[in-house]
Amino acid sequence: MISYQDGTFRLDTDHTSYIFRVTKFGHLESIHYGERLQEQSYEALILKQSAEIGSTVKYDASDPLYSLDTMSLEWSGIGKGDYRHSPAEIRMPNGSFVTDFVYSGSQITDGCIPMDTLPSSYSEADDCRTLKITMIDQPSGVLLHLFYTVFAGMDVITRRVVLENGNENPLEIRKLMSMMIDLPSRNFSMVTFKGGWIKEAHRDDCRLHPGLFVNESTTGASSNRSNPGFLLAEQGASESSGRVYGFNLVYSGNHYEGVELSNMGLVRVMSGINPHCFSWTLHKGERFETPETIMTFSSSGFNGMSQNFHDFINGHIVRGIWKGKERPVLLNNWEAHFFSFTQGKLLRLARQAKKLGVELFVLDDGWFGKRNSDTAGLGDYTVNRRKIRCGMPKFAEKINRIGLKFGLWFEPEMVNPDSDLFRAHPEYAVRLPDRDPSLGRNQLVLDLCNPEVRDYIVTSVRGILTEADISYVKWDMNRHMSDMYSPCISDQGEFYHRYIIGLYDILGRIFGDRPQILLETCSSGGNRFDLGMLCYSPQIWASDDTDPIERLAIQRGLSYLYPLSTIGAHVSSAPHQQTLRSTPLSSRFNAASFGCLGYELDLKFVPRLEKREIREQIAFYKEHRNTMQYGKFYRFDALKGNKVHWESVGRDKEEAVAGFYQTQSSASEGFDFLPLAGLDPEKKYTLRTMPRPLYIKRFGALINFILPFHIDPEWFPARMINKLVCLTDCVEEYQGYGRLLEAGVKLNNQFEGSNFNSRTRMLGDFGSNLYIIRHVS
Ligand code: GLA
């Protein structure tokens, strides 16, 4: 996995190699990261320095060809001739910013080396090794430790650094990235996942040209604006082919990813804590550790890269008893009630949910303090007896008696000015001594740098978890930071990072000894969807947007970086609260089922036939849940602009589920193919459409074309008929060996303005189908 020979380090995974060497002056020079290579001389791959390049500064008078600016490096400092962006900006003990770390030694150990302050990947078996390289800045005695952990079977290498002050005088870190690597340019695009509230994780491709490209957040969290995960894809890479590098950071705060194409055609990649408003003082003997960056490479396109990430996250990030465990189908009452509910309403909803097959009932915001709107009550986690008359322990019992597990919402990092907590402890809120704080969603952020605040949160949340039988917690966080200041720290440059360390401390203390609780974190939807949170919460609420057409973009974006077992996805009512779009119930399910399925609507207003459909959906999901949450997931390059194709293949290739989605229909759609991948070429399968109801009302007056007589669709009996009967959309069934099906199944025609019959697919705008592919012996 890791070897060291003649000054060259070689890190191998099953399909990748990562090679670098120590130069004669002690710098680390990158040689290769990409496809796995045979052991041999790497001379051919080493960047050549045979001519003196103009406008460069020579590192040492003894070698006029040695210029750091034109080298491919694993780490670079400031002030010794490399003018690209450095991964470190440190005011050194002598007051200057010049650093020059050179190799001093290395150590290889089995397993991962856990961190003191931050969560990181882990291993339970003997399946990874760690290389620690120590570099020294000679005149100052400051040490830099580079950690490389190799997960061979996952094609993942992780990197992080620790800075250690070996000098008598303090130093000040202004920027310290977790990793840096220089790669040769391959006309890369930097692929990032951008957005905002209700439009998270939209894929954005940006072709590199000379200069620096930055993906970052400054909101205090990993943010809905720019996910910390990003990719570098060579020109022409597709979902199934081409070289793609993936990078992601195990961190939930402000992050920074810089990709710089130099004038010499080298691409410098860095990821780590955002230097924005960051500073950290290290006194003699003190250490600072950066979060861990996860790196992967695949020459099988975006899908290959994503599948590496998925396996790695399921195996080495998500932990505890929910690792690899199927997630329950839940019903969340938020979009059903918002703040307006009573115990009776909740119990009625829970009873109906149970009848449809739901397994977990989640009571969202509004159950505590004076929380009747988002203007009051945050911070006061005492149950509101006007709403929950019997108190939380009894209420949980009632839900359990219905046959459902019980889950509860909290937003522990926040406080409303109109709350008992704020009245008693205004100093708990993040604010400056000499300014009025700015509100976001009528609330302030609690100061997690303050140990007393952390104790308050731990005690109040643990109190409720102890007294009531709670199987699931939704941990929300609904605003960006402002007025960053804590009286508990002397250097306010530490604020953002100390907040995140405080958050991890709280999560560990509350949930560490409650592994049975399924924690789903949330932040106004997907404002904190990152690997740091996944170390505590096995699933994360992806977005407050439950419109399936929007979800196709959001869940697609997240799927590049995160496995489906981590993505919370709900079916809600239509027209959608976020977009006013009306979509078929089947499409809402077909999108949400590629994730951790939940429902979030008032079942009281769901017509009988739709309830039957929901019951069938849940039964289908339970039958195929393992494939949907843990299968090998494939995205397909769009065959047409208005189509989306997904597939999840069971690990044993005994079954697969494929999704075919049409965003907007066009006239005379032409032929549709169903792309498939990942099947066993030696196995014979049947492929069958999941039956889907067609509600008569969707066709309006068109219904008259198939009835022997004409009716007014708004006529009362017509509406009654619509409530009692519905049609089934065309069901197709084919058989074939894996390879035949992967050649592209040709589907029946869509409705083309005429010829409605049982063999015509009635999709229309926002229509979709699921196909189940099963091995037959
Ligand atoms: C946030 C969450 C929602 C819901 C509300 C409750 O917006 O993302 O799912 O929990 O808060 O206030």
Short mmCIF file of N, CA and C in Angstrom, two decimals, residues 414-537:
data_model
loop_
_atom_site.label_atom_id
_atom_site.label_comp_id
_atom_site.label_asym_id
_atom_site.label_seq_id
_atom_site.Cartn_x
_atom_site.Cartn_y
_atom_site.Cartn_z
N MET A 414 -29.31 27.62 18.17
CA MET A 414 -29.92 28.94 17.94
C MET A 414 -30.77 29.41 19.11
N VAL A 415 -31.05 30.69 19.10
CA VAL A 415 -31.93 31.26 20.13
C VAL A 415 -32.72 32.42 19.52
N ASN A 416 -34.01 32.47 19.86
CA ASN A 416 -34.79 33.67 19.49
C ASN A 416 -34.62 34.71 20.59
N PRO A 417 -34.50 36.00 20.23
CA PRO A 417 -34.47 37.02 21.29
C PRO A 417 -35.73 36.92 22.17
N ASP A 418 -36.84 36.49 21.54
CA ASP A 418 -38.05 36.29 22.33
C ASP A 418 -38.07 34.85 22.85
N SER A 419 -37.25 34.61 23.88
CA SER A 419 -37.21 33.26 24.49
C SER A 419 -36.77 33.42 25.93
N ASP A 420 -37.12 32.46 26.74
CA ASP A 420 -36.69 32.52 28.14
C ASP A 420 -35.17 32.42 28.23
N LEU A 421 -34.60 31.61 27.33
CA LEU A 421 -33.14 31.45 27.37
C LEU A 421 -32.44 32.78 27.13
N PHE A 422 -32.90 33.51 26.14
CA PHE A 422 -32.25 34.78 25.83
C PHE A 422 -32.46 35.80 26.95
N ARG A 423 -33.69 35.78 27.51
CA ARG A 423 -33.94 36.74 28.60
C ARG A 423 -33.02 36.46 29.79
N ALA A 424 -32.80 35.15 30.05
CA ALA A 424 -31.95 34.80 31.19
C ALA A 424 -30.45 34.95 30.86
N HIS A 425 -30.11 34.65 29.61
CA HIS A 425 -28.68 34.64 29.26
C HIS A 425 -28.42 35.32 27.92
N PRO A 426 -28.60 36.62 27.84
CA PRO A 426 -28.32 37.28 26.56
C PRO A 426 -26.87 37.07 26.12
N GLU A 427 -26.00 36.82 27.08
CA GLU A 427 -24.57 36.64 26.75
C GLU A 427 -24.31 35.32 26.03
N TYR A 428 -25.29 34.43 25.99
CA TYR A 428 -25.10 33.16 25.27
C TYR A 428 -25.13 33.35 23.75
N ALA A 429 -25.71 34.46 23.30
CA ALA A 429 -25.86 34.66 21.85
C ALA A 429 -24.58 35.27 21.27
N VAL A 430 -24.31 34.93 20.02
CA VAL A 430 -23.17 35.52 19.33
C VAL A 430 -23.49 36.97 19.00
N ARG A 431 -22.70 37.87 19.52
CA ARG A 431 -22.91 39.30 19.28
C ARG A 431 -21.67 40.07 19.73
N LEU A 432 -21.55 41.27 19.21
CA LEU A 432 -20.41 42.10 19.60
C LEU A 432 -20.82 42.97 20.78
N PRO A 433 -19.85 43.33 21.62
CA PRO A 433 -20.20 44.16 22.78
C PRO A 433 -20.72 45.54 22.39
N ASP A 434 -20.32 46.02 21.19
CA ASP A 434 -20.62 47.41 20.85
C ASP A 434 -21.53 47.55 19.63
N ARG A 435 -22.28 46.52 19.28
CA ARG A 435 -23.18 46.60 18.11
C ARG A 435 -24.41 45.78 18.37
N ASP A 436 -25.52 46.16 17.75
CA ASP A 436 -26.71 45.30 17.80
C ASP A 436 -26.51 44.15 16.81
N PRO A 437 -26.84 42.93 17.22
CA PRO A 437 -26.63 41.81 16.30
C PRO A 437 -27.69 41.77 15.20
N SER A 438 -27.33 41.24 14.06
CA SER A 438 -28.29 41.09 12.95
C SER A 438 -28.99 39.75 13.06
N LEU A 439 -30.29 39.76 12.74
CA LEU A 439 -31.08 38.54 12.86
C LEU A 439 -31.14 37.81 11.52
N GLY A 440 -31.29 36.50 11.57
CA GLY A 440 -31.58 35.69 10.39
C GLY A 440 -32.71 34.78 10.81
N ARG A 441 -33.76 34.69 10.04
CA ARG A 441 -34.99 33.96 10.42
C ARG A 441 -35.39 34.29 11.86
N ASN A 442 -35.28 35.54 12.24
CA ASN A 442 -35.65 36.04 13.57
C ASN A 442 -34.84 35.43 14.71
N GLN A 443 -33.66 34.93 14.42
CA GLN A 443 -32.92 34.25 15.48
C GLN A 443 -31.46 34.63 15.49
N LEU A 444 -30.83 34.33 16.62
CA LEU A 444 -29.40 34.55 16.79
C LEU A 444 -28.71 33.21 16.97
N VAL A 445 -27.41 33.21 16.73
CA VAL A 445 -26.63 31.99 16.87
C VAL A 445 -26.11 31.91 18.30
N LEU A 446 -26.14 30.72 18.87
CA LEU A 446 -25.56 30.57 20.21
C LEU A 446 -24.04 30.44 20.11
N ASP A 447 -23.38 30.91 21.14
CA ASP A 447 -21.91 30.97 21.12
C ASP A 447 -21.31 29.61 21.52
N LEU A 448 -21.05 28.79 20.53
CA LEU A 448 -20.53 27.46 20.85
C LEU A 448 -19.06 27.48 21.24
N CYS A 449 -18.44 28.67 21.19
CA CYS A 449 -17.07 28.78 21.71
C CYS A 449 -17.12 28.81 23.24
N ASN A 450 -18.30 29.06 23.80
CA ASN A 450 -18.45 29.20 25.24
C ASN A 450 -18.82 27.83 25.85
N PRO A 451 -17.95 27.28 26.72
CA PRO A 451 -18.23 25.93 27.27
C PRO A 451 -19.55 25.87 28.03
N GLU A 452 -19.95 27.00 28.64
CA GLU A 452 -21.20 27.00 29.40
C GLU A 452 -22.40 26.83 28.45
N VAL A 453 -22.31 27.45 27.29
CA VAL A 453 -23.38 27.32 26.30
C VAL A 453 -23.44 25.87 25.81
N ARG A 454 -22.28 25.30 25.57
CA ARG A 454 -22.26 23.90 25.10
C ARG A 454 -22.90 22.99 26.16
N ASP A 455 -22.57 23.25 27.44
CA ASP A 455 -23.16 22.43 28.51
C ASP A 455 -24.68 22.60 28.54
N TYR A 456 -25.14 23.84 28.35
CA TYR A 456 -26.59 24.08 28.36
C TYR A 456 -27.27 23.26 27.27
N ILE A 457 -26.68 23.30 26.08
CA ILE A 457 -27.29 22.57 24.95
C ILE A 457 -27.29 21.07 25.23
N VAL A 458 -26.15 20.58 25.69
CA VAL A 458 -26.05 19.13 25.95
C VAL A 458 -27.09 18.73 27.00
N THR A 459 -27.20 19.52 28.06
CA THR A 459 -28.13 19.15 29.13
C THR A 459 -29.56 19.22 28.65
N SER A 460 -29.92 20.27 27.91
CA SER A 460 -31.33 20.39 27.54
C SER A 460 -31.74 19.33 26.51
N VAL A 461 -30.88 19.05 25.55
CA VAL A 461 -31.27 18.04 24.55
C VAL A 461 -31.23 16.64 25.17
N ARG A 462 -30.18 16.36 25.94
CA ARG A 462 -30.10 15.04 26.57
C ARG A 462 -31.28 14.79 27.49
N GLY A 463 -31.74 15.86 28.17
CA GLY A 463 -32.87 15.73 29.09
C GLY A 463 -34.07 15.12 28.38
N ILE A 464 -34.39 15.64 27.23
CA ILE A 464 -35.56 15.15 26.50
C ILE A 464 -35.31 13.75 25.94
N LEU A 465 -34.10 13.54 25.45
CA LEU A 465 -33.80 12.21 24.89
C LEU A 465 -33.83 11.14 25.97
N THR A 466 -33.55 11.56 27.21
CA THR A 466 -33.54 10.59 28.30
C THR A 466 -34.95 10.27 28.77
N GLU A 467 -35.81 11.30 28.81
CA GLU A 467 -37.14 11.03 29.39
C GLU A 467 -38.10 10.39 28.40
N ALA A 468 -37.91 10.62 27.10
CA ALA A 468 -38.87 10.07 26.13
C ALA A 468 -38.17 9.06 25.22
N ASP A 469 -38.97 8.15 24.70
CA ASP A 469 -38.40 7.12 23.83
C ASP A 469 -38.28 7.68 22.40
N ILE A 470 -37.12 8.21 22.13
CA ILE A 470 -36.90 8.90 20.85
C ILE A 470 -35.88 8.13 20.01
N SER A 471 -36.30 7.77 18.81
CA SER A 471 -35.45 6.92 17.97
C SER A 471 -34.70 7.72 16.91
N TYR A 472 -35.10 8.97 16.74
CA TYR A 472 -34.56 9.76 15.62
C TYR A 472 -34.55 11.22 16.05
N VAL A 473 -33.52 11.92 15.69
CA VAL A 473 -33.47 13.37 15.95
C VAL A 473 -33.18 14.10 14.65
N LYS A 474 -33.96 15.14 14.38
CA LYS A 474 -33.62 16.04 13.27
C LYS A 474 -32.96 17.26 13.89
N TRP A 475 -31.70 17.47 13.56
CA TRP A 475 -30.91 18.57 14.18
C TRP A 475 -30.76 19.66 13.13
N ASP A 476 -31.47 20.76 13.37
CA ASP A 476 -31.54 21.81 12.36
C ASP A 476 -30.60 22.97 12.72
N MET A 477 -30.36 23.84 11.77
CA MET A 477 -29.51 25.02 11.97
C MET A 477 -29.87 25.98 10.85
N ASN A 478 -30.65 27.02 11.21
CA ASN A 478 -31.35 27.75 10.16
C ASN A 478 -30.88 29.17 9.87
N ARG A 479 -29.64 29.47 10.11
CA ARG A 479 -29.20 30.78 9.63
C ARG A 479 -27.68 30.80 9.46
N HIS A 480 -27.23 31.73 8.62
CA HIS A 480 -25.80 31.94 8.47
C HIS A 480 -25.31 32.80 9.64
N MET A 481 -24.00 32.77 9.84
CA MET A 481 -23.41 33.55 10.94
C MET A 481 -23.36 35.04 10.62
N SER A 482 -23.45 35.83 11.65
CA SER A 482 -23.11 37.25 11.52
C SER A 482 -22.57 37.68 12.88
N ASP A 483 -22.03 38.86 12.96
CA ASP A 483 -21.56 39.44 14.23
C ASP A 483 -20.61 38.50 14.99
N MET A 484 -19.70 37.87 14.22
CA MET A 484 -18.87 36.84 14.80
C MET A 484 -17.97 37.41 15.91
N TYR A 485 -18.25 36.98 17.13
CA TYR A 485 -17.45 37.44 18.27
C TYR A 485 -17.79 36.55 19.46
N SER A 486 -16.77 36.16 20.18
CA SER A 486 -17.02 35.44 21.42
C SER A 486 -16.12 35.99 22.50
N PRO A 487 -16.72 36.36 23.65
CA PRO A 487 -15.87 36.86 24.74
C PRO A 487 -14.97 35.77 25.31
N CYS A 488 -15.23 34.52 24.92
CA CYS A 488 -14.43 33.41 25.49
C CYS A 488 -13.12 33.18 24.77
N ILE A 489 -12.90 33.88 23.65
CA ILE A 489 -11.61 33.67 22.97
C ILE A 489 -10.90 35.01 22.82
N SER A 490 -9.58 34.96 22.90
CA SER A 490 -8.86 36.24 22.84
C SER A 490 -8.61 36.64 21.39
N ASP A 491 -8.46 35.65 20.50
CA ASP A 491 -8.21 35.98 19.09
C ASP A 491 -9.48 35.66 18.31
N GLN A 492 -10.20 36.69 17.84
CA GLN A 492 -11.48 36.47 17.15
C GLN A 492 -11.29 35.77 15.80
N GLY A 493 -10.03 35.68 15.35
CA GLY A 493 -9.76 34.91 14.13
C GLY A 493 -10.00 33.42 14.33
N GLU A 494 -10.15 33.02 15.59
CA GLU A 494 -10.39 31.60 15.88
C GLU A 494 -11.87 31.28 15.91
N PHE A 495 -12.73 32.32 15.81
CA PHE A 495 -14.16 32.14 16.09
C PHE A 495 -14.80 31.02 15.27
N TYR A 496 -14.72 31.14 13.94
CA TYR A 496 -15.44 30.19 13.09
C TYR A 496 -15.02 28.74 13.37
N HIS A 497 -13.71 28.56 13.49
CA HIS A 497 -13.22 27.19 13.66
C HIS A 497 -13.58 26.65 15.04
N ARG A 498 -13.48 27.51 16.04
CA ARG A 498 -13.82 27.05 17.40
C ARG A 498 -15.31 26.74 17.49
N TYR A 499 -16.13 27.46 16.74
CA TYR A 499 -17.57 27.16 16.73
C TYR A 499 -17.77 25.72 16.25
N ILE A 500 -17.09 25.37 15.16
CA ILE A 500 -17.29 24.03 14.59
C ILE A 500 -16.73 22.96 15.51
N ILE A 501 -15.58 23.23 16.13
CA ILE A 501 -15.04 22.26 17.10
C ILE A 501 -16.05 22.09 18.24
N GLY A 502 -16.65 23.22 18.65
CA GLY A 502 -17.66 23.18 19.72
C GLY A 502 -18.86 22.34 19.30
N LEU A 503 -19.28 22.51 18.06
CA LEU A 503 -20.44 21.75 17.56
C LEU A 503 -20.14 20.25 17.58
N TYR A 504 -18.95 19.88 17.11
CA TYR A 504 -18.60 18.45 17.10
C TYR A 504 -18.55 17.91 18.54
N ASP A 505 -18.05 18.74 19.45
CA ASP A 505 -18.00 18.32 20.86
C ASP A 505 -19.42 18.03 21.37
N ILE A 506 -20.35 18.93 21.06
CA ILE A 506 -21.73 18.77 21.52
C ILE A 506 -22.36 17.50 20.93
N LEU A 507 -22.17 17.33 19.62
CA LEU A 507 -22.79 16.16 18.97
C LEU A 507 -22.23 14.87 19.57
N GLY A 508 -20.92 14.87 19.82
CA GLY A 508 -20.31 13.67 20.41
C GLY A 508 -20.86 13.40 21.80
N ARG A 509 -21.05 14.46 22.57
CA ARG A 509 -21.52 14.26 23.95
C ARG A 509 -22.98 13.84 23.99
N ILE A 510 -23.78 14.37 23.07
CA ILE A 510 -25.21 14.01 23.11
C ILE A 510 -25.45 12.61 22.54
N PHE A 511 -24.80 12.33 21.42
CA PHE A 511 -25.18 11.10 20.70
C PHE A 511 -24.17 9.96 20.85
N GLY A 512 -22.98 10.27 21.40
CA GLY A 512 -21.94 9.25 21.52
C GLY A 512 -22.44 8.00 22.23
N ASP A 513 -23.20 8.19 23.31
CA ASP A 513 -23.67 7.00 24.03
C ASP A 513 -25.14 6.69 23.69
N ARG A 514 -25.62 7.22 22.58
CA ARG A 514 -26.98 6.90 22.12
C ARG A 514 -26.93 6.47 20.65
N PRO A 515 -26.15 5.44 20.39
CA PRO A 515 -25.94 5.07 18.98
C PRO A 515 -27.21 4.60 18.30
N GLN A 516 -28.20 4.21 19.10
CA GLN A 516 -29.44 3.71 18.47
C GLN A 516 -30.24 4.84 17.82
N ILE A 517 -29.99 6.10 18.23
CA ILE A 517 -30.74 7.22 17.65
C ILE A 517 -30.23 7.51 16.25
N LEU A 518 -31.17 7.57 15.31
CA LEU A 518 -30.81 7.96 13.95
C LEU A 518 -30.81 9.49 13.90
N LEU A 519 -29.65 10.07 13.67
CA LEU A 519 -29.56 11.53 13.62
C LEU A 519 -29.60 11.98 12.17
N GLU A 520 -30.54 12.88 11.87
CA GLU A 520 -30.56 13.47 10.53
C GLU A 520 -30.29 14.95 10.72
N THR A 521 -29.17 15.43 10.23
CA THR A 521 -28.90 16.85 10.38
C THR A 521 -29.50 17.60 9.19
N CYS A 522 -29.66 18.89 9.39
CA CYS A 522 -30.40 19.71 8.44
C CYS A 522 -29.93 21.13 8.68
N SER A 523 -30.01 21.96 7.65
CA SER A 523 -29.69 23.36 7.86
C SER A 523 -30.46 24.12 6.79
N SER A 524 -31.66 24.52 7.11
CA SER A 524 -32.57 25.11 6.11
C SER A 524 -32.52 24.24 4.86
N GLY A 525 -32.64 22.95 5.03
CA GLY A 525 -32.42 22.01 3.92
C GLY A 525 -30.95 21.63 3.91
N GLY A 526 -30.30 21.78 2.75
CA GLY A 526 -28.93 21.28 2.62
C GLY A 526 -27.85 22.33 2.75
N ASN A 527 -27.96 23.14 3.79
CA ASN A 527 -26.97 24.21 3.98
C ASN A 527 -25.72 23.71 4.73
N ARG A 528 -25.77 22.44 5.17
CA ARG A 528 -24.58 21.90 5.86
C ARG A 528 -24.47 20.41 5.53
N PHE A 529 -24.45 20.15 4.23
CA PHE A 529 -24.36 18.76 3.76
C PHE A 529 -22.89 18.49 3.52
N ASP A 530 -22.23 17.84 4.48
CA ASP A 530 -20.78 17.65 4.34
C ASP A 530 -20.33 16.42 5.11
N LEU A 531 -19.08 16.05 4.88
CA LEU A 531 -18.55 14.83 5.50
C LEU A 531 -18.36 14.97 7.00
N GLY A 532 -18.16 16.19 7.49
CA GLY A 532 -18.04 16.39 8.93
C GLY A 532 -19.33 15.99 9.62
N MET A 533 -20.46 16.46 9.09
CA MET A 533 -21.74 16.12 9.70
C MET A 533 -22.01 14.63 9.55
N LEU A 534 -21.60 14.05 8.43
CA LEU A 534 -21.87 12.62 8.23
C LEU A 534 -21.10 11.73 9.21
N CYS A 535 -20.07 12.28 9.86
CA CYS A 535 -19.40 11.51 10.90
C CYS A 535 -20.32 11.34 12.11
N TYR A 536 -21.33 12.19 12.23
CA TYR A 536 -22.28 12.09 13.35
C TYR A 536 -23.66 11.66 12.88
N SER A 537 -24.09 12.17 11.74
CA SER A 537 -25.46 11.89 11.30
C SER A 537 -25.41 11.05 10.03
#
